[in-house]
GROMACS .gro file of C-alpha atoms in nm:
model
  395
    1MET     CA    1  -0.913  -4.740   3.598
    2GLN     CA    2  -1.185  -4.971   3.725
    3ILE     CA    3  -1.547  -4.868   3.777
    4SER     CA    4  -1.748  -5.082   4.019
    5PRO     CA    5  -2.098  -5.204   3.925
    6GLU     CA    6  -2.244  -4.977   4.195
    7THR     CA    7  -2.069  -4.671   4.053
    8GLN     CA    8  -2.168  -4.767   3.698
    9LEU     CA    9  -2.535  -4.787   3.805
   10PHE     CA   10  -2.505  -4.451   3.984
   11ILE     CA   11  -2.362  -4.293   3.666
   12ARG     CA   12  -2.654  -4.423   3.457
   13GLU     CA   13  -2.917  -4.310   3.707
   14HIS     CA   14  -2.767  -3.960   3.751
   15SER     CA   15  -2.650  -3.899   3.394
   16SER     CA   16  -2.839  -3.570   3.363
   17ASP     CA   17  -2.782  -3.439   3.718
   18ASP     CA   18  -2.581  -3.130   3.803
   19VAL     CA   19  -2.232  -3.256   3.891
   20ARG     CA   20  -2.164  -2.972   4.136
   21THR     CA   21  -2.471  -3.069   4.335
   22LEU     CA   22  -2.366  -3.436   4.330
   23ALA     CA   23  -2.019  -3.346   4.459
   24LEU     CA   24  -2.175  -3.182   4.765
   25GLN     CA   25  -2.383  -3.496   4.830
   26ALA     CA   26  -2.092  -3.742   4.827
   27LYS     CA   27  -2.142  -3.845   5.193
   28LYS     CA   28  -2.491  -3.971   5.110
   29TYR     CA   29  -2.338  -4.236   4.881
   30PRO     CA   30  -2.054  -4.407   5.073
   31ASP     CA   31  -2.041  -4.703   4.833
   32ILE     CA   32  -1.991  -4.480   4.528
   33ASN     CA   33  -1.656  -4.364   4.394
   34MET     CA   34  -1.786  -4.008   4.363
   35PRO     CA   35  -1.481  -3.849   4.191
   36THR     CA   36  -1.498  -4.113   3.918
   37ALA     CA   37  -1.875  -4.086   3.891
   38ILE     CA   38  -1.863  -3.708   3.857
   39THR     CA   39  -1.591  -3.725   3.589
   40GLN     CA   40  -1.795  -3.977   3.389
   41ILE     CA   41  -2.126  -3.793   3.425
   42ALA     CA   42  -1.967  -3.462   3.327
   43GLY     CA   43  -1.798  -3.636   3.033
   44ARG     CA   44  -2.124  -3.784   2.909
   45GLN     CA   45  -2.293  -3.445   2.928
   46VAL     CA   46  -2.018  -3.281   2.721
   47ALA     CA   47  -2.014  -3.574   2.476
   48ALA     CA   48  -2.388  -3.543   2.415
   49GLU     CA   49  -2.312  -3.222   2.227
   50LYS     CA   50  -1.952  -3.274   2.119
   51ILE     CA   51  -1.953  -3.643   2.019
   52PRO     CA   52  -2.320  -3.730   1.953
   53SER     CA   53  -2.254  -4.076   1.805
   54TRP     CA   54  -2.104  -4.185   2.141
   55ARG     CA   55  -2.398  -4.057   2.342
   56GLU     CA   56  -2.574  -4.391   2.385
   57ILE     CA   57  -2.262  -4.605   2.438
   58GLU     CA   58  -2.263  -4.648   2.815
   59GLU     CA   59  -1.934  -4.838   2.825
   60ILE     CA   60  -1.729  -4.540   2.702
   61TRP     CA   61  -1.493  -4.390   2.961
   62TYR     CA   62  -1.429  -4.017   2.970
   63PRO     CA   63  -1.122  -3.825   3.092
   64LYS     CA   64  -1.097  -3.527   3.324
   65HIS     CA   65  -1.242  -3.197   3.206
   66LEU     CA   66  -0.929  -3.040   3.052
   67SER     CA   67  -0.863  -3.330   2.814
   68LEU     CA   68  -1.227  -3.331   2.708
   69GLU     CA   69  -1.229  -2.952   2.665
   70GLN     CA   70  -0.927  -2.964   2.434
   71CYS     CA   71  -1.035  -3.255   2.217
   72SER     CA   72  -1.194  -3.223   1.874
   73SER     CA   73  -1.566  -3.237   1.819
   74GLU     CA   74  -1.709  -3.525   1.617
   75ILE     CA   75  -1.800  -3.300   1.324
   76THR     CA   76  -1.442  -3.171   1.281
   77ALA     CA   77  -1.294  -3.519   1.339
   78ARG     CA   78  -1.515  -3.660   1.062
   79TYR     CA   79  -1.398  -3.383   0.829
   80LYS     CA   80  -1.033  -3.469   0.898
   81ALA     CA   81  -1.107  -3.835   0.827
   82ARG     CA   82  -1.217  -3.733   0.474
   83LEU     CA   83  -0.869  -3.591   0.409
   84PHE     CA   84  -0.660  -3.881   0.536
   85GLN     CA   85  -0.668  -4.248   0.422
   86GLY     CA   86  -0.408  -4.517   0.363
   87ASP     CA   87  -0.258  -4.833   0.505
   88SER     CA   88  -0.094  -4.701   0.823
   89LEU     CA   89  -0.151  -4.403   1.054
   90THR     CA   90   0.031  -4.276   1.362
   91ASP     CA   91  -0.127  -4.019   1.595
   92LEU     CA   92   0.161  -3.875   1.798
   93THR     CA   93  -0.055  -3.671   2.037
   94GLY     CA   94  -0.339  -3.910   2.114
   95GLY     CA   95  -0.517  -3.725   2.396
   96PHE     CA   96  -0.871  -3.849   2.454
   97GLY     CA   97  -0.858  -4.019   2.115
   98ILE     CA   98  -1.144  -3.849   1.927
   99ASP     CA   99  -0.937  -3.763   1.621
  100CYS     CA  100  -0.756  -4.097   1.625
  101SER     CA  101  -1.082  -4.294   1.648
  102PHE     CA  102  -1.234  -4.124   1.344
  103LEU     CA  103  -0.912  -4.104   1.140
  104ALA     CA  104  -0.838  -4.472   1.203
  105THR     CA  105  -1.151  -4.578   1.012
  106GLY     CA  106  -0.965  -4.494   0.690
  107PHE     CA  107  -0.657  -4.708   0.766
  108LYS     CA  108  -0.574  -5.077   0.795
  109SER     CA  109  -0.360  -5.014   1.103
  110ALA     CA  110  -0.316  -4.721   1.340
  111THR     CA  111  -0.096  -4.632   1.637
  112TYR     CA  112  -0.209  -4.400   1.916
  113VAL     CA  113   0.079  -4.242   2.111
  114GLU     CA  114   0.017  -4.056   2.436
  115ARG     CA  115   0.248  -3.982   2.731
  116GLN     CA  116  -0.027  -3.958   2.994
  117GLU     CA  117  -0.087  -4.306   3.131
  118GLU     CA  118  -0.447  -4.235   3.233
  119LEU     CA  119  -0.543  -4.127   2.882
  120CYS     CA  120  -0.378  -4.439   2.737
  121GLU     CA  121  -0.580  -4.655   2.975
  122ILE     CA  122  -0.901  -4.481   2.866
  123ALA     CA  123  -0.810  -4.517   2.495
  124ALA     CA  124  -0.723  -4.886   2.535
  125HIS     CA  125  -1.063  -4.937   2.697
  126ASN     CA  126  -1.265  -4.731   2.445
  127PHE     CA  127  -1.118  -4.836   2.109
  128PRO     CA  128  -1.239  -5.201   2.123
  129ILE     CA  129  -1.585  -5.083   2.233
  130LEU     CA  130  -1.590  -4.869   1.917
  131ASN     CA  131  -1.482  -5.172   1.708
  132LEU     CA  132  -1.141  -5.014   1.649
  133ASN     CA  133  -0.933  -5.320   1.733
  134HIS     CA  134  -0.669  -5.223   1.475
  135ILE     CA  135  -0.542  -4.930   1.688
  136ASN     CA  136  -0.224  -5.000   1.888
  137VAL     CA  137  -0.198  -4.789   2.207
  138ARG     CA  138   0.151  -4.673   2.310
  139ASN     CA  139   0.217  -4.491   2.639
  140GLU     CA  140   0.521  -4.294   2.522
  141ASP     CA  141   0.635  -3.940   2.450
  142GLY     CA  142   0.534  -3.851   2.093
  143VAL     CA  143   0.865  -3.696   1.989
  144ALA     CA  144   1.068  -3.984   2.132
  145TYR     CA  145   0.842  -4.231   1.952
  146LEU     CA  146   0.874  -4.034   1.626
  147GLN     CA  147   1.253  -4.057   1.634
  148THR     CA  148   1.256  -4.438   1.639
  149MET     CA  149   0.931  -4.535   1.464
  150SER     CA  150   0.911  -4.715   1.131
  151PRO     CA  151   0.776  -4.511   0.837
  152VAL     CA  152   0.398  -4.497   0.790
  153ASP     CA  153   0.163  -4.350   0.530
  154CYS     CA  154   0.030  -4.068   0.747
  155ILE     CA  155   0.112  -3.889   1.072
  156PHE     CA  156  -0.133  -3.675   1.268
  157LEU     CA  157  -0.045  -3.448   1.557
  158ASP     CA  158  -0.221  -3.186   1.763
  159PRO     CA  159   0.045  -2.990   1.956
  160ALA     CA  160  -0.049  -2.869   2.303
  161ARG     CA  161  -0.155  -2.507   2.288
  162ARG     CA  162  -0.117  -2.413   2.653
  163ASN     CA  163   0.194  -2.265   2.808
  164GLU     CA  164   0.354  -2.358   3.137
  165HIS     CA  165   0.122  -2.121   3.325
  166GLY     CA  166  -0.193  -2.270   3.170
  167GLY     CA  167  -0.252  -1.988   2.921
  168LYS     CA  168  -0.341  -2.047   2.558
  169THR     CA  169  -0.071  -2.013   2.292
  170VAL     CA  170  -0.118  -1.935   1.924
  171ALA     CA  171   0.231  -1.939   1.766
  172ILE     CA  172   0.387  -2.261   1.633
  173SER     CA  173   0.702  -2.197   1.838
  174ASP     CA  174   0.490  -2.173   2.154
  175CYS     CA  175   0.323  -2.510   2.097
  176GLU     CA  176   0.457  -2.835   2.236
  177PRO     CA  177   0.601  -3.006   2.043
  178ASN     CA  178   0.731  -2.736   1.806
  179VAL     CA  179   0.629  -2.886   1.471
  180ALA     CA  180   0.842  -2.640   1.271
  181GLU     CA  181   1.155  -2.790   1.428
  182LEU     CA  182   1.023  -3.142   1.358
  183GLU     CA  183   0.909  -3.085   0.997
  184ALA     CA  184   1.200  -3.265   0.828
  185LEU     CA  185   1.183  -3.559   1.070
  186LEU     CA  186   0.805  -3.590   1.030
  187LEU     CA  187   0.834  -3.604   0.651
  188SER     CA  188   1.110  -3.863   0.671
  189LYS     CA  189   0.866  -4.088   0.857
  190ALA     CA  190   0.545  -4.031   0.655
  191ASN     CA  191   0.432  -3.938   0.305
  192ARG     CA  192   0.168  -3.706   0.446
  193VAL     CA  193   0.146  -3.515   0.775
  194MET     CA  194  -0.158  -3.338   0.919
  195ILE     CA  195  -0.107  -3.080   1.193
  196LYS     CA  196  -0.397  -2.934   1.389
  197LEU     CA  197  -0.324  -2.582   1.517
  198SER     CA  198  -0.499  -2.294   1.688
  199PRO     CA  199  -0.743  -2.101   1.466
  200MET     CA  200  -0.583  -1.786   1.608
  201LEU     CA  201  -0.249  -1.868   1.445
  202ASP     CA  202  -0.104  -1.615   1.198
  203LEU     CA  203  -0.134  -1.787   0.856
  204SER     CA  204   0.151  -1.594   0.697
  205LEU     CA  205   0.384  -1.685   0.982
  206ALA     CA  206   0.278  -2.051   0.966
  207LEU     CA  207   0.358  -2.069   0.595
  208LYS     CA  208   0.702  -1.918   0.653
  209GLU     CA  209   0.780  -2.169   0.928
  210LEU     CA  210   0.640  -2.481   0.761
  211LYS     CA  211   0.818  -2.503   0.427
  212HIS     CA  212   0.641  -2.812   0.293
  213THR     CA  213   0.280  -2.700   0.333
  214GLN     CA  214   0.056  -2.849   0.065
  215GLU     CA  215  -0.290  -2.747   0.183
  216ILE     CA  216  -0.452  -2.542   0.457
  217HIS     CA  217  -0.801  -2.613   0.590
  218ILE     CA  218  -0.966  -2.356   0.817
  219LEU     CA  219  -1.259  -2.521   0.995
  220SER     CA  220  -1.552  -2.336   1.150
  221VAL     CA  221  -1.857  -2.493   1.311
  222ASN     CA  222  -2.175  -2.286   1.291
  223ASN     CA  223  -1.961  -1.983   1.203
  224GLU     CA  224  -1.722  -2.019   1.498
  225CYS     CA  225  -1.360  -2.079   1.394
  226LYS     CA  226  -1.242  -2.404   1.558
  227GLU     CA  227  -0.935  -2.550   1.388
  228LEU     CA  228  -0.654  -2.472   1.149
  229LEU     CA  229  -0.528  -2.782   0.967
  230ILE     CA  230  -0.198  -2.779   0.782
  231LEU     CA  231  -0.115  -3.069   0.548
  232LEU     CA  232   0.250  -3.132   0.468
  233ARG     CA  233   0.411  -3.333   0.185
  234GLN     CA  234   0.769  -3.357   0.062
  235THR     CA  235   0.676  -3.188  -0.267
  236SER     CA  236   0.485  -2.863  -0.222
  237PRO     CA  237   0.262  -2.712  -0.494
  238ALA     CA  238   0.340  -2.381  -0.662
  239GLU     CA  239   0.029  -2.233  -0.502
  240ILE     CA  240  -0.106  -2.360  -0.169
  241ALA     CA  241  -0.479  -2.431  -0.165
  242ILE     CA  242  -0.659  -2.272   0.129
  243HIS     CA  243  -0.990  -2.441   0.210
  244CYS     CA  244  -1.237  -2.226   0.404
  245VAL     CA  245  -1.495  -2.459   0.554
  246ASN     CA  246  -1.799  -2.383   0.767
  247LEU     CA  247  -1.956  -2.703   0.901
  248LEU     CA  248  -2.322  -2.665   0.991
  249THR     CA  249  -2.516  -2.862   1.251
  250LYS     CA  250  -2.837  -2.663   1.202
  251GLY     CA  251  -3.056  -2.626   0.895
  252THR     CA  252  -3.052  -2.822   0.572
  253GLN     CA  253  -2.699  -2.733   0.455
  254GLU     CA  254  -2.416  -2.948   0.587
  255GLU     CA  255  -2.118  -2.742   0.474
  256GLN     CA  256  -2.003  -2.416   0.315
  257HIS     CA  257  -1.674  -2.454   0.128
  258LEU     CA  258  -1.460  -2.210  -0.070
  259VAL     CA  259  -1.108  -2.282  -0.198
  260PHE     CA  260  -0.856  -2.020  -0.307
  261THR     CA  261  -0.484  -1.948  -0.305
  262ARG     CA  262  -0.305  -1.638  -0.182
  263GLU     CA  263  -0.189  -1.572  -0.537
  264GLN     CA  264  -0.548  -1.594  -0.665
  265GLU     CA  265  -0.652  -1.350  -0.395
  266GLN     CA  266  -0.401  -1.096  -0.525
  267ARG     CA  267  -0.513  -1.146  -0.886
  268SER     CA  268  -0.888  -1.140  -0.820
  269GLN     CA  269  -1.097  -0.847  -0.934
  270CYS     CA  270  -1.316  -0.682  -0.672
  271THR     CA  271  -1.580  -0.412  -0.723
  272TYR     CA  272  -1.627  -0.159  -0.443
  273THR     CA  273  -1.944   0.041  -0.395
  274ASP     CA  274  -2.060   0.387  -0.285
  275SER     CA  275  -2.421   0.272  -0.242
  276LEU     CA  276  -2.617  -0.023  -0.105
  277GLY     CA  277  -2.832  -0.285  -0.274
  278ASN     CA  278  -3.110  -0.508  -0.143
  279TYR     CA  279  -2.904  -0.773   0.035
  280LEU     CA  280  -2.605  -0.767   0.267
  281TYR     CA  281  -2.363  -1.059   0.314
  282GLU     CA  282  -2.124  -1.131   0.600
  283PRO     CA  283  -1.866  -1.401   0.509
  284ASN     CA  284  -1.832  -1.691   0.750
  285ALA     CA  285  -1.554  -1.696   1.008
  286SER     CA  286  -1.323  -1.924   0.805
  287LEU     CA  287  -1.326  -1.685   0.508
  288LEU     CA  288  -1.256  -1.385   0.730
  289LYS     CA  289  -0.972  -1.573   0.901
  290ALA     CA  290  -0.821  -1.672   0.564
  291GLY     CA  291  -0.841  -1.320   0.423
  292ALA     CA  292  -1.034  -1.430   0.112
  293PHE     CA  293  -1.178  -1.083   0.067
  294ARG     CA  294  -1.124  -1.034  -0.307
  295SER     CA  295  -1.175  -1.404  -0.384
  296ILE     CA  296  -1.530  -1.386  -0.248
  297ALA     CA  297  -1.615  -1.107  -0.492
  298ALA     CA  298  -1.463  -1.311  -0.775
  299ALA     CA  299  -1.662  -1.623  -0.684
  300TYR     CA  300  -2.000  -1.454  -0.625
  301PRO     CA  301  -2.178  -1.158  -0.794
  302VAL     CA  302  -2.135  -0.923  -0.498
  303ARG     CA  303  -1.984  -0.580  -0.439
  304LYS     CA  304  -1.763  -0.497  -0.142
  305LEU     CA  305  -1.847  -0.195   0.069
  306HIS     CA  306  -1.484  -0.077   0.106
  307PRO     CA  307  -1.136  -0.237   0.091
  308ASN     CA  308  -1.136  -0.250   0.473
  309SER     CA  309  -1.510  -0.318   0.524
  310HIS     CA  310  -1.546  -0.692   0.491
  311LEU     CA  311  -1.915  -0.683   0.405
  312TYR     CA  312  -2.074  -0.736   0.063
  313ILE     CA  313  -2.398  -0.636  -0.107
  314SER     CA  314  -2.604  -0.738  -0.409
  315ASP     CA  315  -2.927  -0.636  -0.576
  316SER     CA  316  -3.047  -0.995  -0.625
  317PHE     CA  317  -3.056  -1.272  -0.365
  318ILE     CA  318  -2.759  -1.514  -0.371
  319GLU     CA  319  -2.879  -1.825  -0.189
  320ASN     CA  320  -2.553  -2.020  -0.168
  321PHE     CA  321  -2.329  -1.742  -0.034
  322PRO     CA  322  -2.092  -1.887   0.230
  323GLY     CA  323  -2.194  -1.676   0.526
  324ARG     CA  324  -2.485  -1.492   0.682
  325ILE     CA  325  -2.737  -1.326   0.449
  326PHE     CA  326  -2.953  -1.025   0.538
  327ARG     CA  327  -3.224  -0.821   0.368
  328ILE     CA  328  -3.150  -0.449   0.390
  329VAL     CA  329  -3.441  -0.254   0.541
  330ASN     CA  330  -3.288   0.094   0.536
  331GLN     CA  331  -2.971   0.289   0.604
  332CYS     CA  332  -2.868   0.611   0.772
  333SER     CA  333  -2.555   0.809   0.844
  334PHE     CA  334  -2.410   0.850   1.190
  335ASN     CA  335  -2.581   1.190   1.203
  336LYS     CA  336  -2.793   1.228   1.517
  337LYS     CA  337  -3.102   1.344   1.324
  338GLU     CA  338  -3.087   1.055   1.073
  339VAL     CA  339  -3.028   0.802   1.350
  340LYS     CA  340  -3.339   0.928   1.529
  341GLU     CA  341  -3.550   0.916   1.213
  342ASN     CA  342  -3.447   0.562   1.114
  343LEU     CA  343  -3.377   0.384   1.441
  344ALA     CA  344  -3.595   0.555   1.703
  345ASP     CA  345  -3.837   0.262   1.717
  346LEU     CA  346  -3.565   0.013   1.811
  347LYS     CA  347  -3.523  -0.109   2.168
  348LYS     CA  348  -3.296  -0.404   2.095
  349ALA     CA  349  -3.079  -0.516   1.805
  350ASN     CA  350  -2.780  -0.731   1.712
  351VAL     CA  351  -2.496  -0.488   1.641
  352THR     CA  352  -2.186  -0.556   1.428
  353VAL     CA  353  -1.905  -0.309   1.357
  354ARG     CA  354  -1.681  -0.335   1.048
  355ASN     CA  355  -1.436  -0.052   0.968
  356PHE     CA  356  -1.625   0.206   1.175
  357PRO     CA  357  -1.503   0.468   1.425
  358ALA     CA  358  -1.700   0.333   1.723
  359THR     CA  359  -1.716   0.007   1.915
  360VAL     CA  360  -2.025  -0.210   1.956
  361ALA     CA  361  -2.051  -0.095   2.320
  362GLU     CA  362  -2.032   0.272   2.221
  363LEU     CA  363  -2.300   0.226   1.955
  364ARG     CA  364  -2.531   0.048   2.196
  365LYS     CA  365  -2.495   0.327   2.447
  366ARG     CA  366  -2.553   0.600   2.189
  367LEU     CA  367  -2.853   0.423   2.034
  368HIS     CA  368  -2.995   0.307   2.371
  369LEU     CA  369  -3.011  -0.056   2.255
  370THR     CA  370  -3.000  -0.387   2.435
  371GLU     CA  371  -2.867  -0.706   2.273
  372GLY     CA  372  -3.091  -0.943   2.077
  373GLY     CA  373  -3.411  -0.934   1.877
  374ASP     CA  374  -3.474  -0.983   1.504
  375THR     CA  375  -3.308  -0.662   1.386
  376TYR     CA  376  -2.943  -0.652   1.279
  377LEU     CA  377  -2.742  -0.331   1.257
  378PHE     CA  378  -2.415  -0.316   1.064
  379ALA     CA  379  -2.204  -0.005   1.117
  380SER     CA  380  -1.948   0.030   0.840
  381THR     CA  381  -1.787   0.251   0.575
  382LEU     CA  382  -1.865   0.273   0.204
  383ASN     CA  383  -1.602   0.307  -0.068
  384ASN     CA  384  -1.646   0.686  -0.081
  385GLY     CA  385  -1.568   0.709   0.290
  386GLN     CA  386  -1.928   0.760   0.403
  387LYS     CA  387  -2.006   0.610   0.745
  388VAL     CA  388  -2.333   0.416   0.743
  389ILE     CA  389  -2.554   0.222   0.979
  390ILE     CA  390  -2.735  -0.047   0.782
  391ARG     CA  391  -3.058  -0.187   0.924
  392CYS     CA  392  -3.125  -0.547   0.823
  393GLU     CA  393  -3.333  -0.853   0.890
  394LYS     CA  394  -3.205  -1.206   0.850
  395VAL     CA  395  -3.310  -1.394   0.538
   0.00000   0.00000   0.00000
């Protein structure tokens, strides 16, 4: 791919413009390669949020929308780079190269493998600009390359999670390549293997399919589950550590991190409650995904509302709880009279349902509420079976 000086200037001058409007104005700029310009402008706009450290590097080339949509964000790529270091790395599913570029900083040599020629051309252009001259770009099929490659310290791969009709897939067997079928081959070629999978994947099923799992890392960004990382080694531990991580881009905290094992979860003591305290806690998305429900109560002085109500309360404020924290204002039952007495003044609220016989939409309709505002309502069930609506404000 070549970008003419005229098109490069156009990209700089229109970097913040609406790309749909520019596409309709293509005839006004006959000397500009408009498809290329639009791809690059759109890429820069996405990168400003997703890859902030690349924002000011004008020489970076960006791929078409789908490849950019599917790639990691900088914050998750940097987290992965903390887990993986050594002499040699091979990324078998290179894509746009975000993960490879950040992972490669921890290795003396790295190989990027990608079967799409256009993405290889972009990677070969971008890596030197990022001072990553030790990355070797290979335009090959990842599985074919794996079969003949020399052993390395670490292998990374991010299987495609879209089926032949373009829909998203969440099972290992539905991903391409199927890493469960490749597990033995991968571990014959590297001491350590990192696999990035859909956060929607069933953890129990993944552990059954991948026999050499050493660690699991569930990554959320600002409480939105983004990635499931599985680390493989030839020798697996007796109990697999599950890392629940919430990476924060807002506020003073940078990260919320809790580690547990499934065996610890079964052994952990958890106190359930028939009444509320002063504070309510909602675990972050990674913890909910991992099922660390009893482990949370073991790690923090909180009480759980009900075995199936994944909300917690305390009398005293717990500042470092890994999730959202609310101050309880009042509570009421689902009784029409109590609802009127306690919630009649509300016109809008943020509504969450946990183990409750009504949906968010049904509650909104019944309570005549619109979305938003500073009030938070949690509809749930206490340990004695009582249905409650808890009115809160964010701490």
